[in-house]
Amino acid sequence: ELYNRFKITIQDLNKMETNKIKKVLIALDYDKSAESVAEAGYSLAKAMNAETTLLHVIYEHLTYYVEYYSAYEIQLDHIKDLRMSMHYFLDEIKKHLGDEWIHTMIKEGVIAQSILEAAEEINADVIVLGAHSRNWFENIIMGDDAKAVLKKTKVPLFI
């Protein structure tokens, strides 16, 4: 399986020269696992003394996957409201992590392609993202984003 061949672990990263990992990109969707993914990615970045960027990609199609359960509801009146909601979401994750130096970034487009573009823009040394299964219909429409990033990334991927 492709995941097993290329997925890296914290043990693998500990073997790497820590001075090579200066920037960590944490890609988050609006899923109930986002907080855990952010915590794992931030722990990695902190252990490496690396700069952290939280990323959310607004999917280019009108259908939008939302499964994150919180008191804050997203109002999808138009894309500007969605962007504002995602800024709020990333700011809340940033507050939860307790580090005001964390950067946030929102991109719009195809998820895997946007993650790879963001990694290139910030010169990320590692990409952190969560992989969870969706129902069959969402997989047909959206595809398997983690697998797409894994196939095309030029930097290590922490899933």
PDB file of N, CA and C in Angstrom, residues 12-107:
ATOM      1  N   ASP A  12      10.854   8.404  12.682  1.00  0.00           N
ATOM      2  CA  ASP A  12      11.606   8.715  11.464  1.00  0.00           C
ATOM      3  C   ASP A  12      12.118  10.153  11.501  1.00  0.00           C
ATOM      4  N   LEU A  13      11.249  11.061  11.956  1.00  0.00           N
ATOM      5  CA  LEU A  13      11.650  12.467  12.003  1.00  0.00           C
ATOM      6  C   LEU A  13      12.742  12.709  13.032  1.00  0.00           C
ATOM      7  N   ASN A  14      12.688  11.970  14.139  1.00  0.00           N
ATOM      8  CA  ASN A  14      13.745  12.117  15.152  1.00  0.00           C
ATOM      9  C   ASN A  14      15.102  11.691  14.614  1.00  0.00           C
ATOM     10  N   LYS A  15      15.102  10.787  13.636  1.00  0.00           N
ATOM     11  CA  LYS A  15      16.352  10.346  13.028  1.00  0.00           C
ATOM     12  C   LYS A  15      16.924  11.390  12.067  1.00  0.00           C
ATOM     13  N   MET A  16      16.044  12.264  11.560  1.00  0.00           N
ATOM     14  CA  MET A  16      16.499  13.300  10.632  1.00  0.00           C
ATOM     15  C   MET A  16      17.247  14.376  11.411  1.00  0.00           C
ATOM     16  N   GLU A  17      18.067  15.116  10.733  1.00  0.00           N
ATOM     17  CA  GLU A  17      18.740  16.233  11.380  1.00  0.00           C
ATOM     18  C   GLU A  17      17.689  17.291  11.694  1.00  0.00           C
ATOM     19  N   THR A  18      17.540  17.619  12.966  1.00  0.00           N
ATOM     20  CA  THR A  18      16.481  18.545  13.360  1.00  0.00           C
ATOM     21  C   THR A  18      16.695  19.938  12.806  1.00  0.00           C
ATOM     22  N   ASN A  19      17.914  20.305  12.483  1.00  0.00           N
ATOM     23  CA  ASN A  19      18.134  21.645  11.950  1.00  0.00           C
ATOM     24  C   ASN A  19      17.625  21.774  10.520  1.00  0.00           C
ATOM     25  N   LYS A  20      17.260  20.672   9.880  1.00  0.00           N
ATOM     26  CA  LYS A  20      16.717  20.732   8.536  1.00  0.00           C
ATOM     27  C   LYS A  20      15.222  21.039   8.533  1.00  0.00           C
ATOM     28  N   ILE A  21      14.546  20.784   9.628  1.00  0.00           N
ATOM     29  CA  ILE A  21      13.108  21.027   9.704  1.00  0.00           C
ATOM     30  C   ILE A  21      12.890  22.376  10.374  1.00  0.00           C
ATOM     31  N   LYS A  22      12.608  23.361   9.520  1.00  0.00           N
ATOM     32  CA  LYS A  22      12.430  24.715  10.012  1.00  0.00           C
ATOM     33  C   LYS A  22      10.983  25.192   9.894  1.00  0.00           C
ATOM     34  N   LYS A  23      10.201  24.565   8.994  1.00  0.00           N
ATOM     35  CA  LYS A  23       8.818  24.991   8.767  1.00  0.00           C
ATOM     36  C   LYS A  23       7.913  23.779   8.636  1.00  0.00           C
ATOM     37  N   VAL A  24       6.823  23.807   9.399  1.00  0.00           N
ATOM     38  CA  VAL A  24       5.845  22.733   9.373  1.00  0.00           C
ATOM     39  C   VAL A  24       4.503  23.310   8.932  1.00  0.00           C
ATOM     40  N   LEU A  25       3.912  22.706   7.912  1.00  0.00           N
ATOM     41  CA  LEU A  25       2.591  23.089   7.434  1.00  0.00           C
ATOM     42  C   LEU A  25       1.591  22.064   7.948  1.00  0.00           C
ATOM     43  N   ILE A  26       0.574  22.538   8.675  1.00  0.00           N
ATOM     44  CA  ILE A  26      -0.476  21.660   9.201  1.00  0.00           C
ATOM     45  C   ILE A  26      -1.760  21.976   8.451  1.00  0.00           C
ATOM     46  N   ALA A  27      -2.185  21.043   7.608  1.00  0.00           N
ATOM     47  CA  ALA A  27      -3.401  21.228   6.808  1.00  0.00           C
ATOM     48  C   ALA A  27      -4.589  20.664   7.577  1.00  0.00           C
ATOM     49  N   LEU A  28      -5.584  21.519   7.799  1.00  0.00           N
ATOM     50  CA  LEU A  28      -6.748  21.138   8.599  1.00  0.00           C
ATOM     51  C   LEU A  28      -8.025  21.296   7.802  1.00  0.00           C
ATOM     52  N   ASP A  29      -8.899  20.312   7.913  1.00  0.00           N
ATOM     53  CA  ASP A  29     -10.237  20.493   7.383  1.00  0.00           C
ATOM     54  C   ASP A  29     -11.160  20.782   8.566  1.00  0.00           C
ATOM     55  N   TYR A  30     -12.400  21.032   8.291  1.00  0.00           N
ATOM     56  CA  TYR A  30     -13.349  21.380   9.347  1.00  0.00           C
ATOM     57  C   TYR A  30     -14.006  20.096   9.831  1.00  0.00           C
ATOM     58  N   ASP A  31     -13.208  19.225  10.421  1.00  0.00           N
ATOM     59  CA  ASP A  31     -13.629  17.906  10.868  1.00  0.00           C
ATOM     60  C   ASP A  31     -13.386  17.813  12.366  1.00  0.00           C
ATOM     61  N   LYS A  32     -14.085  16.889  13.009  1.00  0.00           N
ATOM     62  CA  LYS A  32     -13.923  16.746  14.450  1.00  0.00           C
ATOM     63  C   LYS A  32     -12.510  16.308  14.847  1.00  0.00           C
ATOM     64  N   SER A  33     -11.714  15.786  13.913  1.00  0.00           N
ATOM     65  CA  SER A  33     -10.340  15.370  14.210  1.00  0.00           C
ATOM     66  C   SER A  33      -9.329  16.511  14.055  1.00  0.00           C
ATOM     67  N   ALA A  34      -9.762  17.666  13.595  1.00  0.00           N
ATOM     68  CA  ALA A  34      -8.839  18.768  13.292  1.00  0.00           C
ATOM     69  C   ALA A  34      -8.003  19.184  14.502  1.00  0.00           C
ATOM     70  N   GLU A  35      -8.611  19.240  15.655  1.00  0.00           N
ATOM     71  CA  GLU A  35      -7.876  19.658  16.849  1.00  0.00           C
ATOM     72  C   GLU A  35      -6.753  18.672  17.173  1.00  0.00           C
ATOM     73  N   SER A  36      -7.029  17.382  17.046  1.00  0.00           N
ATOM     74  CA  SER A  36      -6.009  16.357  17.308  1.00  0.00           C
ATOM     75  C   SER A  36      -4.882  16.430  16.285  1.00  0.00           C
ATOM     76  N   VAL A  37      -5.237  16.647  15.025  1.00  0.00           N
ATOM     77  CA  VAL A  37      -4.218  16.785  13.972  1.00  0.00           C
ATOM     78  C   VAL A  37      -3.341  18.000  14.267  1.00  0.00           C
ATOM     79  N   ALA A  38      -3.969  19.109  14.648  1.00  0.00           N
ATOM     80  CA  ALA A  38      -3.213  20.326  14.971  1.00  0.00           C
ATOM     81  C   ALA A  38      -2.283  20.089  16.153  1.00  0.00           C
ATOM     82  N   GLU A  39      -2.764  19.407  17.177  1.00  0.00           N
ATOM     83  CA  GLU A  39      -1.929  19.127  18.352  1.00  0.00           C
ATOM     84  C   GLU A  39      -0.724  18.265  17.979  1.00  0.00           C
ATOM     85  N   ALA A  40      -0.944  17.230  17.176  1.00  0.00           N
ATOM     86  CA  ALA A  40       0.164  16.350  16.772  1.00  0.00           C
ATOM     87  C   ALA A  40       1.174  17.119  15.919  1.00  0.00           C
ATOM     88  N   GLY A  41       0.689  17.905  14.973  1.00  0.00           N
ATOM     89  CA  GLY A  41       1.585  18.686  14.123  1.00  0.00           C
ATOM     90  C   GLY A  41       2.350  19.736  14.898  1.00  0.00           C
ATOM     91  N   TYR A  42       1.666  20.383  15.838  1.00  0.00           N
ATOM     92  CA  TYR A  42       2.323  21.408  16.640  1.00  0.00           C
ATOM     93  C   TYR A  42       3.378  20.787  17.558  1.00  0.00           C
ATOM     94  N   SER A  43       3.083  19.619  18.117  1.00  0.00           N
ATOM     95  CA  SER A  43       4.079  18.929  18.952  1.00  0.00           C
ATOM     96  C   SER A  43       5.335  18.626  18.153  1.00  0.00           C
ATOM     97  N   LEU A  44       5.142  18.182  16.919  1.00  0.00           N
ATOM     98  CA  LEU A  44       6.265  17.919  16.028  1.00  0.00           C
ATOM     99  C   LEU A  44       7.062  19.196  15.774  1.00  0.00           C
ATOM    100  N   ALA A  45       6.362  20.274  15.424  1.00  0.00           N
ATOM    101  CA  ALA A  45       7.032  21.551  15.133  1.00  0.00           C
ATOM    102  C   ALA A  45       7.772  22.070  16.359  1.00  0.00           C
ATOM    103  N   LYS A  46       7.138  21.980  17.513  1.00  0.00           N
ATOM    104  CA  LYS A  46       7.754  22.467  18.747  1.00  0.00           C
ATOM    105  C   LYS A  46       9.009  21.657  19.083  1.00  0.00           C
ATOM    106  N   ALA A  47       8.937  20.330  18.894  1.00  0.00           N
ATOM    107  CA  ALA A  47      10.095  19.471  19.161  1.00  0.00           C
ATOM    108  C   ALA A  47      11.263  19.814  18.241  1.00  0.00           C
ATOM    109  N   MET A  48      10.955  20.284  17.044  1.00  0.00           N
ATOM    110  CA  MET A  48      11.986  20.630  16.062  1.00  0.00           C
ATOM    111  C   MET A  48      12.331  22.116  16.095  1.00  0.00           C
ATOM    112  N   ASN A  49      11.668  22.852  16.982  1.00  0.00           N
ATOM    113  CA  ASN A  49      11.852  24.303  17.055  1.00  0.00           C
ATOM    114  C   ASN A  49      11.572  24.947  15.688  1.00  0.00           C
ATOM    115  N   ALA A  50      10.495  24.475  15.060  1.00  0.00           N
ATOM    116  CA  ALA A  50      10.159  24.910  13.704  1.00  0.00           C
ATOM    117  C   ALA A  50       8.988  25.886  13.711  1.00  0.00           C
ATOM    118  N   GLU A  51       8.937  26.710  12.690  1.00  0.00           N
ATOM    119  CA  GLU A  51       7.837  27.628  12.467  1.00  0.00           C
ATOM    120  C   GLU A  51       6.606  26.819  12.057  1.00  0.00           C
ATOM    121  N   THR A  52       5.431  27.212  12.546  1.00  0.00           N
ATOM    122  CA  THR A  52       4.206  26.466  12.278  1.00  0.00           C
ATOM    123  C   THR A  52       3.224  27.315  11.492  1.00  0.00           C
ATOM    124  N   THR A  53       2.621  26.706  10.466  1.00  0.00           N
ATOM    125  CA  THR A  53       1.554  27.356   9.707  1.00  0.00           C
ATOM    126  C   THR A  53       0.354  26.415   9.674  1.00  0.00           C
ATOM    127  N   LEU A  54      -0.806  26.933  10.083  1.00  0.00           N
ATOM    128  CA  LEU A  54      -2.063  26.200   9.980  1.00  0.00           C
ATOM    129  C   LEU A  54      -2.724  26.593   8.665  1.00  0.00           C
ATOM    130  N   LEU A  55      -3.165  25.617   7.908  1.00  0.00           N
ATOM    131  CA  LEU A  55      -3.781  25.851   6.601  1.00  0.00           C
ATOM    132  C   LEU A  55      -5.164  25.225   6.549  1.00  0.00           C
ATOM    133  N   HIS A  56      -6.104  25.967   5.975  1.00  0.00           N
ATOM    134  CA  HIS A  56      -7.395  25.389   5.619  1.00  0.00           C
ATOM    135  C   HIS A  56      -7.640  25.713   4.152  1.00  0.00           C
ATOM    136  N   VAL A  57      -8.100  24.709   3.401  1.00  0.00           N
ATOM    137  CA  VAL A  57      -8.422  24.900   1.988  1.00  0.00           C
ATOM    138  C   VAL A  57      -9.933  24.883   1.826  1.00  0.00           C
ATOM    139  N   ILE A  58     -10.455  25.941   1.233  1.00  0.00           N
ATOM    140  CA  ILE A  58     -11.870  25.997   0.898  1.00  0.00           C
ATOM    141  C   ILE A  58     -12.021  25.303  -0.440  1.00  0.00           C
ATOM    142  N   TYR A  59     -12.714  24.207  -0.418  1.00  0.00           N
ATOM    143  CA  TYR A  59     -12.887  23.382  -1.619  1.00  0.00           C
ATOM    144  C   TYR A  59     -13.591  24.181  -2.700  1.00  0.00           C
ATOM    145  N   GLU A  60     -13.132  24.027  -3.937  1.00  0.00           N
ATOM    146  CA  GLU A  60     -13.603  24.865  -5.024  1.00  0.00           C
ATOM    147  C   GLU A  60     -15.056  24.627  -5.430  1.00  0.00           C
ATOM    148  N   HIS A  61     -15.617  23.474  -5.079  1.00  0.00           N
ATOM    149  CA  HIS A  61     -16.997  23.187  -5.475  1.00  0.00           C
ATOM    150  C   HIS A  61     -17.976  23.686  -4.419  1.00  0.00           C
ATOM    151  N   LEU A  62     -19.212  23.870  -4.803  1.00  0.00           N
ATOM    152  CA  LEU A  62     -20.213  24.388  -3.887  1.00  0.00           C
ATOM    153  C   LEU A  62     -20.550  23.424  -2.765  1.00  0.00           C
ATOM    154  N   THR A  63     -20.416  22.129  -3.005  1.00  0.00           N
ATOM    155  CA  THR A  63     -20.652  21.186  -1.918  1.00  0.00           C
ATOM    156  C   THR A  63     -19.468  21.271  -0.982  1.00  0.00           C
ATOM    157  N   TYR A  64     -19.723  21.414   0.287  1.00  0.00           N
ATOM    158  CA  TYR A  64     -18.655  21.618   1.240  1.00  0.00           C
ATOM    159  C   TYR A  64     -18.813  20.646   2.392  1.00  0.00           C
ATOM    160  N   TYR A  65     -17.770  19.922   2.703  1.00  0.00           N
ATOM    161  CA  TYR A  65     -17.815  18.898   3.737  1.00  0.00           C
ATOM    162  C   TYR A  65     -17.589  19.525   5.101  1.00  0.00           C
ATOM    163  N   VAL A  66     -18.541  19.358   5.997  1.00  0.00           N
ATOM    164  CA  VAL A  66     -18.421  19.892   7.351  1.00  0.00           C
ATOM    165  C   VAL A  66     -18.840  18.809   8.338  1.00  0.00           C
ATOM    166  N   GLU A  67     -17.929  18.433   9.222  1.00  0.00           N
ATOM    167  CA  GLU A  67     -18.271  17.461  10.243  1.00  0.00           C
ATOM    168  C   GLU A  67     -17.763  17.887  11.613  1.00  0.00           C
ATOM    169  N   TYR A  68     -17.093  19.001  11.726  1.00  0.00           N
ATOM    170  CA  TYR A  68     -16.548  19.452  12.996  1.00  0.00           C
ATOM    171  C   TYR A  68     -17.695  19.885  13.896  1.00  0.00           C
ATOM    172  N   TYR A  69     -17.732  19.333  15.080  1.00  0.00           N
ATOM    173  CA  TYR A  69     -18.811  19.662  15.998  1.00  0.00           C
ATOM    174  C   TYR A  69     -18.324  20.701  17.000  1.00  0.00           C
ATOM    175  N   SER A  70     -18.953  21.848  16.996  1.00  0.00           N
ATOM    176  CA  SER A  70     -18.608  22.863  17.985  1.00  0.00           C
ATOM    177  C   SER A  70     -19.802  23.782  18.158  1.00  0.00           C
ATOM    178  N   ALA A  71     -19.699  24.664  19.153  1.00  0.00           N
ATOM    179  CA  ALA A  71     -20.786  25.607  19.400  1.00  0.00           C
ATOM    180  C   ALA A  71     -20.869  26.653  18.298  1.00  0.00           C
ATOM    181  N   TYR A  72     -19.793  26.817  17.575  1.00  0.00           N
ATOM    182  CA  TYR A  72     -19.758  27.831  16.520  1.00  0.00           C
ATOM    183  C   TYR A  72     -20.273  27.234  15.224  1.00  0.00           C
ATOM    184  N   GLU A  73     -21.353  27.767  14.682  1.00  0.00           N
ATOM    185  CA  GLU A  73     -21.909  27.257  13.437  1.00  0.00           C
ATOM    186  C   GLU A  73     -21.435  28.085  12.264  1.00  0.00           C
ATOM    187  N   ILE A  74     -21.224  27.406  11.151  1.00  0.00           N
ATOM    188  CA  ILE A  74     -20.802  28.105   9.934  1.00  0.00           C
ATOM    189  C   ILE A  74     -22.039  28.594   9.203  1.00  0.00           C
ATOM    190  N   GLN A  75     -22.049  29.842   8.845  1.00  0.00           N
ATOM    191  CA  GLN A  75     -23.096  30.399   8.009  1.00  0.00           C
ATOM    192  C   GLN A  75     -22.536  30.485   6.586  1.00  0.00           C
ATOM    193  N   LEU A  76     -23.164  29.761   5.668  1.00  0.00           N
ATOM    194  CA  LEU A  76     -22.636  29.669   4.319  1.00  0.00           C
ATOM    195  C   LEU A  76     -23.380  30.588   3.356  1.00  0.00           C
ATOM    196  N   ASP A  77     -23.590  31.834   3.738  1.00  0.00           N
ATOM    197  CA  ASP A  77     -24.290  32.768   2.867  1.00  0.00           C
ATOM    198  C   ASP A  77     -23.522  33.001   1.585  1.00  0.00           C
ATOM    199  N   HIS A  78     -22.233  33.168   1.693  1.00  0.00           N
ATOM    200  CA  HIS A  78     -21.380  33.320   0.526  1.00  0.00           C
ATOM    201  C   HIS A  78     -19.934  33.098   0.931  1.00  0.00           C
ATOM    202  N   ILE A  79     -19.054  33.089  -0.019  1.00  0.00           N
ATOM    203  CA  ILE A  79     -17.658  32.714   0.209  1.00  0.00           C
ATOM    204  C   ILE A  79     -16.962  33.627   1.212  1.00  0.00           C
ATOM    205  N   LYS A  80     -17.345  34.903   1.265  1.00  0.00           N
ATOM    206  CA  LYS A  80     -16.725  35.813   2.232  1.00  0.00           C
ATOM    207  C   LYS A  80     -17.039  35.363   3.655  1.00  0.00           C
ATOM    208  N   ASP A  81     -18.280  34.970   3.900  1.00  0.00           N
ATOM    209  CA  ASP A  81     -18.638  34.461   5.219  1.00  0.00           C
ATOM    210  C   ASP A  81     -17.877  33.182   5.536  1.00  0.00           C
ATOM    211  N   LEU A  82     -17.722  32.334   4.530  1.00  0.00           N
ATOM    212  CA  LEU A  82     -16.979  31.089   4.725  1.00  0.00           C
ATOM    213  C   LEU A  82     -15.526  31.389   5.075  1.00  0.00           C
ATOM    214  N   ARG A  83     -14.913  32.314   4.366  1.00  0.00           N
ATOM    215  CA  ARG A  83     -13.522  32.699   4.681  1.00  0.00           C
ATOM    216  C   ARG A  83     -13.411  33.234   6.102  1.00  0.00           C
ATOM    217  N   MET A  84     -14.354  34.087   6.490  1.00  0.00           N
ATOM    218  CA  MET A  84     -14.347  34.634   7.857  1.00  0.00           C
ATOM    219  C   MET A  84     -14.513  33.510   8.881  1.00  0.00           C
ATOM    220  N   SER A  85     -15.399  32.551   8.587  1.00  0.00           N
ATOM    221  CA  SER A  85     -15.602  31.414   9.485  1.00  0.00           C
ATOM    222  C   SER A  85     -14.332  30.582   9.614  1.00  0.00           C
ATOM    223  N   MET A  86     -13.636  30.390   8.519  1.00  0.00           N
ATOM    224  CA  MET A  86     -12.413  29.600   8.547  1.00  0.00           C
ATOM    225  C   MET A  86     -11.287  30.341   9.273  1.00  0.00           C
ATOM    226  N   HIS A  87     -11.240  31.669   9.139  1.00  0.00           N
ATOM    227  CA  HIS A  87     -10.272  32.449   9.927  1.00  0.00           C
ATOM    228  C   HIS A  87     -10.556  32.259  11.412  1.00  0.00           C
ATOM    229  N   TYR A  88     -11.827  32.316  11.783  1.00  0.00           N
ATOM    230  CA  TYR A  88     -12.215  32.116  13.171  1.00  0.00           C
ATOM    231  C   TYR A  88     -11.802  30.714  13.631  1.00  0.00           C
ATOM    232  N   PHE A  89     -12.096  29.715  12.811  1.00  0.00           N
ATOM    233  CA  PHE A  89     -11.751  28.327  13.120  1.00  0.00           C
ATOM    234  C   PHE A  89     -10.244  28.179  13.353  1.00  0.00           C
ATOM    235  N   LEU A  90      -9.423  28.706  12.446  1.00  0.00           N
ATOM    236  CA  LEU A  90      -7.971  28.596  12.597  1.00  0.00           C
ATOM    237  C   LEU A  90      -7.477  29.388  13.798  1.00  0.00           C
ATOM    238  N   ASP A  91      -8.071  30.546  14.055  1.00  0.00           N
ATOM    239  CA  ASP A  91      -7.691  31.327  15.237  1.00  0.00           C
ATOM    240  C   ASP A  91      -8.013  30.585  16.533  1.00  0.00           C
ATOM    241  N   GLU A  92      -9.141  29.878  16.539  1.00  0.00           N
ATOM    242  CA  GLU A  92      -9.500  29.088  17.725  1.00  0.00           C
ATOM    243  C   GLU A  92      -8.516  27.932  17.933  1.00  0.00           C
ATOM    244  N   ILE A  93      -8.111  27.288  16.866  1.00  0.00           N
ATOM    245  CA  ILE A  93      -7.109  26.221  16.968  1.00  0.00           C
ATOM    246  C   ILE A  93      -5.786  26.808  17.469  1.00  0.00           C
ATOM    247  N   LYS A  94      -5.425  27.957  16.930  1.00  0.00           N
ATOM    248  CA  LYS A  94      -4.190  28.642  17.346  1.00  0.00           C
ATOM    249  C   LYS A  94      -4.242  28.971  18.842  1.00  0.00           C
ATOM    250  N   LYS A  95      -5.369  29.491  19.312  1.00  0.00           N
ATOM    251  CA  LYS A  95      -5.533  29.783  20.749  1.00  0.00           C
ATOM    252  C   LYS A  95      -5.425  28.511  21.569  1.00  0.00           C
ATOM    253  N   HIS A  96      -6.043  27.453  21.081  1.00  0.00           N
ATOM    254  CA  HIS A  96      -5.992  26.175  21.785  1.00  0.00           C
ATOM    255  C   HIS A  96      -4.546  25.693  21.941  1.00  0.00           C
ATOM    256  N   LEU A  97      -3.736  25.888  20.911  1.00  0.00           N
ATOM    257  CA  LEU A  97      -2.336  25.471  20.958  1.00  0.00           C
ATOM    258  C   LEU A  97      -1.493  26.398  21.825  1.00  0.00           C
ATOM    259  N   GLY A  98      -1.991  27.622  22.052  1.00  0.00           N
ATOM    260  CA  GLY A  98      -1.326  28.543  22.966  1.00  0.00           C
ATOM    261  C   GLY A  98      -0.055  29.189  22.445  1.00  0.00           C
ATOM    262  N   ASP A  99       0.022  29.422  21.146  1.00  0.00           N
ATOM    263  CA  ASP A  99       1.228  30.028  20.573  1.00  0.00           C
ATOM    264  C   ASP A  99       0.823  31.128  19.592  1.00  0.00           C
ATOM    265  N   GLU A 100       1.030  32.368  19.985  1.00  0.00           N
ATOM    266  CA  GLU A 100       0.645  33.496  19.133  1.00  0.00           C
ATOM    267  C   GLU A 100       1.501  33.629  17.884  1.00  0.00           C
ATOM    268  N   TRP A 101       2.618  32.898  17.808  1.00  0.00           N
ATOM    269  CA  TRP A 101       3.513  32.993  16.655  1.00  0.00           C
ATOM    270  C   TRP A 101       3.120  32.044  15.523  1.00  0.00           C
ATOM    271  N   ILE A 102       2.108  31.240  15.738  1.00  0.00           N
ATOM    272  CA  ILE A 102       1.637  30.341  14.680  1.00  0.00           C
ATOM    273  C   ILE A 102       1.014  31.180  13.571  1.00  0.00           C
ATOM    274  N   HIS A 103       1.364  30.850  12.325  1.00  0.00           N
ATOM    275  CA  HIS A 103       0.787  31.531  11.168  1.00  0.00           C
ATOM    276  C   HIS A 103      -0.468  30.777  10.726  1.00  0.00           C
ATOM    277  N   THR A 104      -1.388  31.501  10.103  1.00  0.00           N
ATOM    278  CA  THR A 104      -2.566  30.850   9.524  1.00  0.00           C
ATOM    279  C   THR A 104      -2.669  31.235   8.057  1.00  0.00           C
ATOM    280  N   MET A 105      -3.271  30.333   7.278  1.00  0.00           N
ATOM    281  CA  MET A 105      -3.380  30.555   5.841  1.00  0.00           C
ATOM    282  C   MET A 105      -4.664  29.888   5.353  1.00  0.00           C
ATOM    283  N   ILE A 106      -5.389  30.587   4.479  1.00  0.00           N
ATOM    284  CA  ILE A 106      -6.569  30.019   3.847  1.00  0.00           C
ATOM    285  C   ILE A 106      -6.377  30.111   2.345  1.00  0.00           C
ATOM    286  N   LYS A 107      -6.616  28.981   1.677  1.00  0.00           N
ATOM    287  CA  LYS A 107      -6.532  28.944   0.219  1.00  0.00           C
ATOM    288  C   LYS A 107      -7.854  28.418  -0.317  1.00  0.00           C
TER     289      LYS A 107
END
